[in-house]
Coordinates of C-alpha atoms and ligand atoms in Angstrom, one line a residue:
M1 CA 24.7 -11.5 1.6
K2 CA 23.7 -7.8 1.5
A3 CA 20.9 -6.3 3.5
L4 CA 19.6 -2.9 4.5
I5 CA 19.8 -2.9 8.3
F6 CA 18.9 -0.5 11.2
D7 CA 20.0 -0.7 14.8
A8 CA 17.9 2.1 16.2
I9 CA 14.4 3.6 15.5
G10 CA 14.5 6.2 12.7
S11 CA 12.6 9.4 11.9
E12 CA 11.6 11.3 8.8
A13 CA 13.3 14.4 10.3
D14 CA 16.6 12.5 10.0
K15 CA 15.6 11.1 6.6
F16 CA 15.8 7.6 8.2
D17 CA 19.6 7.8 8.3
V18 CA 19.6 4.8 10.7
V19 CA 19.3 2.6 7.6
A20 CA 22.7 1.2 6.3
L21 CA 23.8 -1.4 3.8
R22 CA 25.7 -4.2 5.4
D23 CA 27.2 -7.6 4.6
I24 CA 25.7 -10.2 7.0
P25 CA 25.9 -14.0 7.3
A26 CA 23.6 -16.0 5.1
V27 CA 20.1 -16.5 6.7
A28 CA 19.0 -20.0 7.6
P29 CA 15.4 -21.1 7.8
G30 CA 13.8 -22.0 11.2
R31 CA 11.7 -25.1 11.4
H32 CA 8.5 -23.4 10.1
E33 CA 10.3 -20.9 7.9
V34 CA 11.6 -20.8 4.3
V35 CA 14.4 -18.8 2.8
V36 CA 13.3 -16.5 0.0
K37 CA 15.7 -15.1 -2.6
M38 CA 14.3 -11.6 -3.1
L39 CA 13.4 -10.4 -6.6
L40 CA 11.7 -7.0 -6.0
A41 CA 10.8 -5.1 -2.9
P42 CA 9.0 -1.7 -3.0
V43 CA 9.6 1.3 -0.9
N44 CA 6.3 2.0 0.8
W45 CA 5.0 4.4 3.4
S46 CA 4.5 1.4 5.7
D47 CA 8.2 0.6 5.6
F48 CA 8.9 3.9 7.4
L49 CA 6.2 3.3 9.9
F50 CA 8.1 0.1 10.7
I51 CA 11.5 1.7 10.8
G52 CA 10.0 4.6 12.9
G53 CA 8.7 2.0 15.4
R54 CA 5.1 3.1 14.9
Y55 CA 3.5 -0.3 14.6
P56 CA 2.3 -2.5 17.5
E57 CA 3.4 -6.1 17.9
P58 CA 4.1 -8.2 15.9
R59 CA 5.5 -5.4 13.7
V60 CA 8.0 -4.1 16.2
P61 CA 11.7 -4.0 15.0
R62 CA 14.0 -6.4 16.7
L63 CA 17.0 -4.2 17.5
P64 CA 19.9 -4.1 16.8
G65 CA 20.3 -5.6 13.4
Q66 CA 16.7 -5.5 12.0
I67 CA 16.5 -5.9 8.3
A68 CA 14.2 -3.2 6.8
G69 CA 11.5 -3.6 4.2
I70 CA 8.2 -5.3 5.0
T71 CA 6.9 -6.6 1.7
G72 CA 8.3 -8.0 -1.5
V73 CA 8.3 -10.9 -4.0
G74 CA 10.9 -13.6 -4.4
V75 CA 11.6 -17.3 -5.0
V76 CA 11.7 -20.0 -2.4
V77 CA 15.2 -21.5 -2.2
E78 CA 15.1 -23.6 1.0
G79 CA 12.5 -24.8 3.5
G80 CA 12.8 -25.6 7.2
A81 CA 12.1 -29.1 8.5
A82 CA 8.4 -28.6 9.0
T83 CA 7.6 -26.7 5.7
R84 CA 6.0 -28.0 2.5
I85 CA 6.3 -25.3 -0.1
A86 CA 8.4 -26.4 -3.1
P87 CA 11.7 -24.6 -3.8
G88 CA 11.3 -22.5 -7.0
T89 CA 7.8 -21.3 -6.0
V90 CA 7.4 -17.5 -6.6
V91 CA 6.0 -16.0 -3.5
S92 CA 5.0 -12.6 -2.1
F93 CA 4.7 -11.7 1.5
S94 CA 4.2 -9.0 4.1
H95 CA 6.8 -9.7 6.7
P96 CA 9.9 -7.8 8.0
G97 CA 13.2 -8.3 6.2
S98 CA 12.5 -7.8 2.4
W99 CA 15.2 -5.3 1.7
A100 CA 17.9 -8.0 1.5
D101 CA 19.4 -10.5 -1.0
F102 CA 17.7 -13.3 1.0
T103 CA 15.3 -13.4 3.9
S104 CA 13.6 -16.0 6.1
V105 CA 9.8 -15.9 6.3
P106 CA 7.3 -18.1 8.2
E107 CA 5.7 -20.4 5.6
A108 CA 2.3 -19.4 6.8
A109 CA 3.0 -15.8 5.8
L110 CA 3.8 -16.7 2.2
I111 CA 1.3 -15.9 -0.7
P112 CA 2.2 -18.0 -3.8
V113 CA 1.9 -15.5 -6.6
P114 CA -1.1 -16.3 -8.8
T115 CA -0.5 -16.9 -12.5
G116 CA -0.7 -13.6 -14.5
L117 CA -0.2 -11.2 -11.6
P118 CA 2.7 -8.8 -12.7
L119 CA 5.6 -9.0 -10.3
H120 CA 5.6 -5.3 -9.3
I121 CA 2.0 -5.8 -8.1
A122 CA 2.9 -9.1 -6.4
A123 CA 5.8 -7.2 -4.6
Q124 CA 3.3 -4.9 -3.0
I125 CA 0.6 -7.5 -2.5
G126 CA -0.7 -5.8 0.7
N127 CA -1.9 -2.8 -1.3
P128 CA -4.4 -4.7 -3.6
L129 CA -5.5 -6.9 -0.6
T130 CA -6.0 -3.7 1.5
A131 CA -8.1 -2.3 -1.4
W132 CA -10.2 -5.4 -1.5
D133 CA -10.8 -5.2 2.3
L134 CA -11.6 -1.5 2.1
L135 CA -14.2 -2.0 -0.6
R136 CA -15.9 -4.7 1.5
M137 CA -15.9 -2.3 4.5
A138 CA -17.5 0.3 2.3
N139 CA -20.3 -2.2 1.7
L140 CA -21.9 -0.4 -1.3
G141 CA -24.1 -1.8 -4.0
P142 CA -24.1 -0.8 -7.7
G143 CA -24.9 2.9 -8.1
G144 CA -23.3 3.9 -4.8
T145 CA -20.7 6.7 -4.7
I146 CA -17.3 6.4 -3.2
V147 CA -14.6 9.2 -2.7
L148 CA -10.9 8.2 -2.5
T149 CA -8.3 10.6 -1.2
A150 CA -4.7 10.5 -2.5
A151 CA -6.2 9.3 -5.7
Y152 CA -2.9 8.3 -7.3
A153 CA -1.7 6.3 -4.3
N154 CA -1.5 2.6 -5.4
V155 CA -4.0 1.5 -2.7
A156 CA -6.5 4.1 -4.0
R157 CA -5.9 3.1 -7.6
C158 CA -6.7 -0.5 -6.7
V159 CA -9.9 0.5 -4.8
A160 CA -11.0 2.6 -7.8
Q161 CA -10.6 -0.3 -10.2
L162 CA -12.4 -2.8 -8.0
A163 CA -15.2 -0.2 -7.2
A164 CA -15.7 0.6 -10.9
R165 CA -16.1 -3.2 -11.6
S166 CA -18.8 -3.3 -8.9
G167 CA -20.8 -0.6 -10.6
L168 CA -19.9 2.3 -8.2
H169 CA -19.3 5.9 -9.0
V170 CA -15.7 6.7 -8.1
I171 CA -14.4 10.2 -7.4
G172 CA -10.8 10.8 -6.4
T173 CA -9.1 13.8 -4.7
A174 CA -5.4 14.6 -4.8
R175 CA -3.3 17.5 -3.5
R176 CA -2.1 18.1 -7.0
L177 CA -3.3 16.7 -10.3
S178 CA -0.9 14.4 -12.2
P179 CA -0.1 14.9 -15.9
E180 CA -1.0 11.2 -16.5
G181 CA -4.7 12.1 -16.5
R182 CA -7.5 10.1 -14.9
P183 CA -6.3 6.7 -13.6
A184 CA -8.4 3.6 -14.4
G185 CA -11.6 3.3 -12.4
Y186 CA -12.2 7.0 -11.6
D187 CA -15.1 9.1 -13.0
A188 CA -13.2 12.2 -12.0
V189 CA -10.2 13.3 -9.9
L190 CA -10.4 16.7 -8.1
E191 CA -7.6 18.8 -6.8
L192 CA -8.0 19.2 -3.0
S193 CA -5.4 20.0 -0.4
D194 CA -5.4 21.7 3.0
E195 CA -3.9 24.9 1.5
G196 CA -6.3 27.8 1.2
L197 CA -9.2 26.0 2.9
E198 CA -9.5 28.7 5.5
A199 CA -10.4 31.4 2.9
P200 CA -14.1 32.5 3.0
G201 CA -16.4 30.5 0.7
Q202 CA -13.9 27.6 0.3
A203 CA -16.0 25.1 2.1
D204 CA -18.9 25.7 -0.2
A205 CA -16.7 25.7 -3.2
V206 CA -15.4 22.3 -2.3
L207 CA -18.9 21.0 -1.8
D208 CA -19.9 22.4 -5.2
R209 CA -17.0 20.7 -6.9
V210 CA -17.7 17.3 -5.3
M211 CA -21.4 17.5 -6.1
T212 CA -20.7 18.5 -9.7
A213 CA -18.3 15.6 -10.1
T214 CA -20.8 13.1 -8.8
G215 CA -23.7 14.5 -10.9
G216 CA -25.4 15.7 -7.7
R217 CA -25.2 12.4 -5.8
A218 CA -24.0 12.9 -2.2
P219 CA -21.2 10.4 -1.7
D220 CA -21.9 7.4 0.6
V221 CA -18.4 6.6 1.7
I222 CA -15.0 8.4 1.8
V223 CA -11.9 6.1 1.9
D224 CA -9.1 8.3 3.3
C225 CA -5.4 8.0 3.9
V226 CA -4.7 11.7 4.2
G227 CA -6.6 13.2 7.2
G228 CA -6.4 17.0 7.9
P229 CA -8.9 19.8 7.1
A230 CA -9.4 18.7 3.5
L231 CA -11.0 15.5 4.8
G232 CA -13.2 17.6 7.1
M233 CA -14.4 19.6 4.0
L234 CA -15.1 16.4 2.0
A235 CA -17.1 15.0 4.9
R236 CA -19.6 17.9 4.4
A237 CA -20.6 16.3 1.1
L238 CA -21.4 12.9 2.6
A239 CA -25.0 11.6 2.5
P240 CA -26.8 11.1 5.8
Y241 CA -25.5 7.9 7.4
G242 CA -22.4 8.2 5.3
K243 CA -19.2 6.5 6.3
I244 CA -15.5 7.6 6.5
I245 CA -12.9 4.8 6.4
T246 CA -9.5 5.8 7.5
Y247 CA -6.5 3.7 6.5
G248 CA -3.5 6.1 6.5
T249 CA -2.1 9.3 8.0
L250 CA -0.2 10.9 5.1
T251 CA -0.5 14.5 6.4
G252 CA 0.1 13.4 10.0
R253 CA -2.8 15.8 10.9
D254 CA -6.0 15.2 12.8
L255 CA -9.0 14.0 10.7
G256 CA -10.5 17.5 10.7
L257 CA -14.0 16.2 11.4
N258 CA -16.6 18.5 12.9
N259 CA -18.8 17.0 15.7
P260 CA -22.1 18.8 14.8
L261 CA -21.6 17.5 11.2
I262 CA -21.1 14.0 12.4
M263 CA -24.1 14.2 14.7
S264 CA -26.5 15.9 12.3
K265 CA -25.8 13.4 9.5
F266 CA -25.3 10.3 11.7
L267 CA -21.9 9.7 10.1
S268 CA -19.6 6.9 11.1
L269 CA -15.9 6.4 11.2
Q270 CA -14.0 3.1 10.8
A271 CA -10.3 2.4 10.9
Y272 CA -8.7 -0.2 8.7
G273 CA -5.4 -2.1 9.3
Y274 CA -4.0 -4.6 6.8
R275 CA -5.3 -7.9 8.1
Y276 CA -2.1 -9.9 7.4
F277 CA 0.0 -7.8 9.6
S278 CA -1.1 -9.9 12.6
T279 CA -3.0 -12.8 11.1
M280 CA -1.1 -14.9 8.6
P281 CA -2.8 -15.5 5.2
A282 CA -2.7 -19.3 5.8
A283 CA -4.9 -18.8 8.9
D284 CA -7.5 -17.0 6.8
A285 CA -7.5 -19.2 3.8
H286 CA -11.1 -18.6 2.5
H287 CA -11.0 -14.8 2.6
H288 CA -7.6 -14.9 1.1
R289 CA -8.6 -17.1 -1.8
Q290 CA -11.6 -14.9 -2.5
A291 CA -9.5 -11.7 -2.5
L292 CA -6.8 -13.1 -4.8
A293 CA -9.4 -14.4 -7.2
A294 CA -11.0 -11.0 -7.4
L295 CA -7.6 -9.4 -8.0
T296 CA -6.7 -11.8 -10.8
E297 CA -9.9 -12.7 -12.6
Q298 CA -9.8 -9.4 -14.6
P299 CA -6.8 -7.5 -15.8
F300 CA -5.7 -5.2 -13.0
S301 CA -3.2 -2.4 -13.6
L302 CA -0.8 -0.3 -11.5
P303 CA 1.9 1.8 -13.0
P304 CA 5.2 0.0 -13.4
P305 CA 8.0 1.0 -10.9
A306 CA 9.1 4.6 -11.6
D307 CA 12.7 3.7 -10.7
L308 CA 14.5 0.4 -10.0
H309 CA 17.3 0.6 -7.5
G310 CA 20.0 -1.8 -6.4
L311 CA 20.2 -2.2 -2.6
D312 CA 23.3 0.0 -2.6
D313 CA 21.3 2.8 -4.1
F314 CA 19.0 2.9 -1.1
R315 CA 19.6 6.6 -0.2
L316 CA 18.3 7.8 -3.6
A317 CA 15.3 5.4 -3.3
I318 CA 14.4 6.8 0.1
D319 CA 14.8 10.4 -1.0
R320 CA 12.7 9.9 -4.1
H321 CA 10.0 8.2 -2.1
F322 CA 9.6 11.2 0.1
D323 CA 9.6 13.5 -2.9
G324 CA 6.2 11.9 -3.7
A325 CA 4.3 11.1 -6.9
R326 CA 6.7 13.5 -8.8
H327 CA 9.0 10.4 -8.9
G328 CA 6.4 7.6 -8.5
K329 CA 6.9 4.2 -6.8
Q330 CA 10.5 3.4 -6.0
V331 CA 11.4 -0.3 -6.1
F332 CA 14.5 -2.3 -5.2
R333 CA 15.5 -4.7 -7.9
I334 CA 17.4 -7.2 -5.9
A335 CA 17.9 -10.1 -8.2
D336 CA 19.4 -9.7 -11.7
H337 CA 17.3 -9.1 -14.8
A338 CA 17.4 -12.8 -16.0
E339 CA 16.2 -14.2 -12.6
I340 CA 13.3 -11.7 -12.6
E341 CA 12.3 -12.6 -16.1
E342 CA 12.5 -16.3 -15.3
A343 CA 10.1 -15.8 -12.4
A344 CA 7.8 -13.8 -14.6
A345 CA 7.8 -16.6 -17.3
K346 CA 6.8 -19.1 -14.5
L347 CA 3.7 -16.9 -13.9
G348 CA 2.8 -16.9 -17.6
L349 CA 3.9 -13.2 -18.0
A350 CA 5.5 -11.9 -21.2
S351 CA 7.6 -9.6 -18.9
A352 CA 8.0 -8.9 -15.2
F353 CA 5.8 -5.8 -15.2
G354 CA 2.9 -7.3 -17.1
Ligands
LIG1 N1 -4.1 0.7 6.8 C1 -3.4 -0.2 6.1 O1 -3.4 -1.4 6.4 C2 -2.6 0.3 4.9 C3 -2.2 -0.7 3.9 C4 -1.5 -0.2 2.8 C5 -1.2 1.2 2.7 N2 -1.6 2.0 3.7 C6 -1.4 3.5 3.7 O2 -2.0 3.9 2.5 C7 -1.3 5.1 2.1 C8 -1.0 5.0 0.6 O3 0.0 4.0 0.4 P1 0.4 3.6 -1.1 O4 1.5 2.6 -1.0 O5 -0.8 3.4 -1.9 O6 1.1 5.0 -1.5 P2 1.9 5.4 -2.9 O7 1.4 4.6 -4.0 O8 3.3 5.5 -2.6 O9 1.3 6.9 -3.1 C9 1.3 7.8 -2.2 C10 0.4 9.0 -2.7 O10 0.1 9.9 -1.6 C11 0.2 11.2 -2.0 N3 0.7 11.9 -0.8 C12 1.8 11.8 -0.2 N4 1.9 12.6 0.9 C13 0.7 13.3 0.9 C14 0.1 14.3 1.7 N5 0.8 14.8 2.7 N6 -1.1 14.7 1.4 C15 -1.8 14.2 0.3 N7 -1.3 13.3 -0.5 C16 -0.1 12.8 -0.2 C17 1.3 11.2 -3.1 O11 1.0 12.1 -4.1 P3 1.7 13.5 -4.3 O12 3.0 13.4 -3.6 O13 1.9 13.7 -5.8 O14 0.8 14.5 -3.8 C18 1.1 9.8 -3.8 O15 0.1 9.8 -4.8 C19 -0.1 5.3 3.0 O16 -0.5 6.2 4.0 C20 0.1 3.9 3.6 O17 0.7 3.9 4.8 C21 -2.3 1.6 4.8

C-alpha cells in the first residue's frame, strides 16, 4: 500500500519536504482497532501542526515512519478481535495516518458518518464539530452578535451557519474578500488585515466599519483563528464583558490585545482545542450525538474540494494549501471514483459532494 510518510519533524520554511510517498507493508488492526480503506482526506492547517511537532500528546508523531494526515473518511474493511463495527460502514475520524491507502484506527475514535452528510464534510468532521463547540462556548442567545475572523475558513463558515440558525447576527472578517461573495450565515464580511493598521485614524476606521456592519450593536463575542494586531483592533469594538475565543494561530503573531482595553471592558479570553484530539468520541457519546444531530438536521454546506489529488500528487496539494483561499481546500482522493460514489450512495447522497 502507498502512504505519505515522514521520518523527522518538518517546517513551513522547508515546505514540509520531510513528507515522502512510500510503499509500505499492509496495515493490520490491533485488538481494539479497525482497518479503514481511505476514500478522502483533506489537507488542513492542523496536518502541518502535526508534521511540525506542535501538538502535545497524544498527537505526537511516532518517528521514524509516521503516516501523515490526521483526519479523513473511509470504509471499514477489517476489525480487530475486540471490535464490533461492521465492515462496510462509512466512517470519519480524527486520528493520525489518514494520508494512506489504508490506515488502522482505534474503534473508539471512529465516527460513523450520518446519512446525508456529504463526504467532503465527513472527511473534515473535526471542523463542523469544532464549530459546534465554539458556538456553545460563545453562549449567546438570539439577537447576540458574533464576529468570525478568517471568514472563508471552513470552521468559520460552519460557525456562521450554526450561529445564523440560532438567531445571531454574524459578521466575518477576512484579509481579502473572495469573489464568491458573502458565504451562508454571514450578515456581512469585512476586509481586515494587519497591513496599514499603524496608520493614523485606522483604529477608529475599523471600529466604524464594524459598528456599521452590525447596525450599531457592539459585538458580544469574537471567534478568532488569526491573532495579530487586526484582532486587537476588532477587540476595541467588543461590548463590555465581551469574550474572545481563540482557536487558531494563522498569522503566528501575538493576539494583539491591549491590557487597558481588557481591564476597562472586563473582557475575557478563552482558548479552544478540538475535544476529540485527546478524548475519543465514544467516551463522550451524549455530546457527540447532540453535535452530529445539529450538523445534520438542516442542510449544511461547505464548498466542495477545490482540487482532488492522488497521493502521488502530494507536493502540489501542499503547495496549493499554503497558497491559501486563492486555491481553496485541497483534498486527497485516495479511492477510485466508483468506490467513493458507492459510499455516497450508502449515505443516501446523490453524489459524494452533496
Ligand atoms: N482549535 C482547534 O481545535 C481547531 C480545529 C479546527 C481548525 N482549527 C484552526 O482553524 C483555522 C482554520 O482552519 P480551516 O480548516 O477552517 O481553514 P481553511 O478552510 O483551510 O481556510 C483557511 C482560511 O484562512 C485564511 N488565512 C490563511 N492564512 C491567513 C493569515 N495569515 N491571516 C488571515 N487569514 C488567513 C485563508 O484565506 P486567504 O488565504 O484567502 O486569506 C482561508 O480562508 C486553522 O488555524 C486551524 O488550525 C483549530
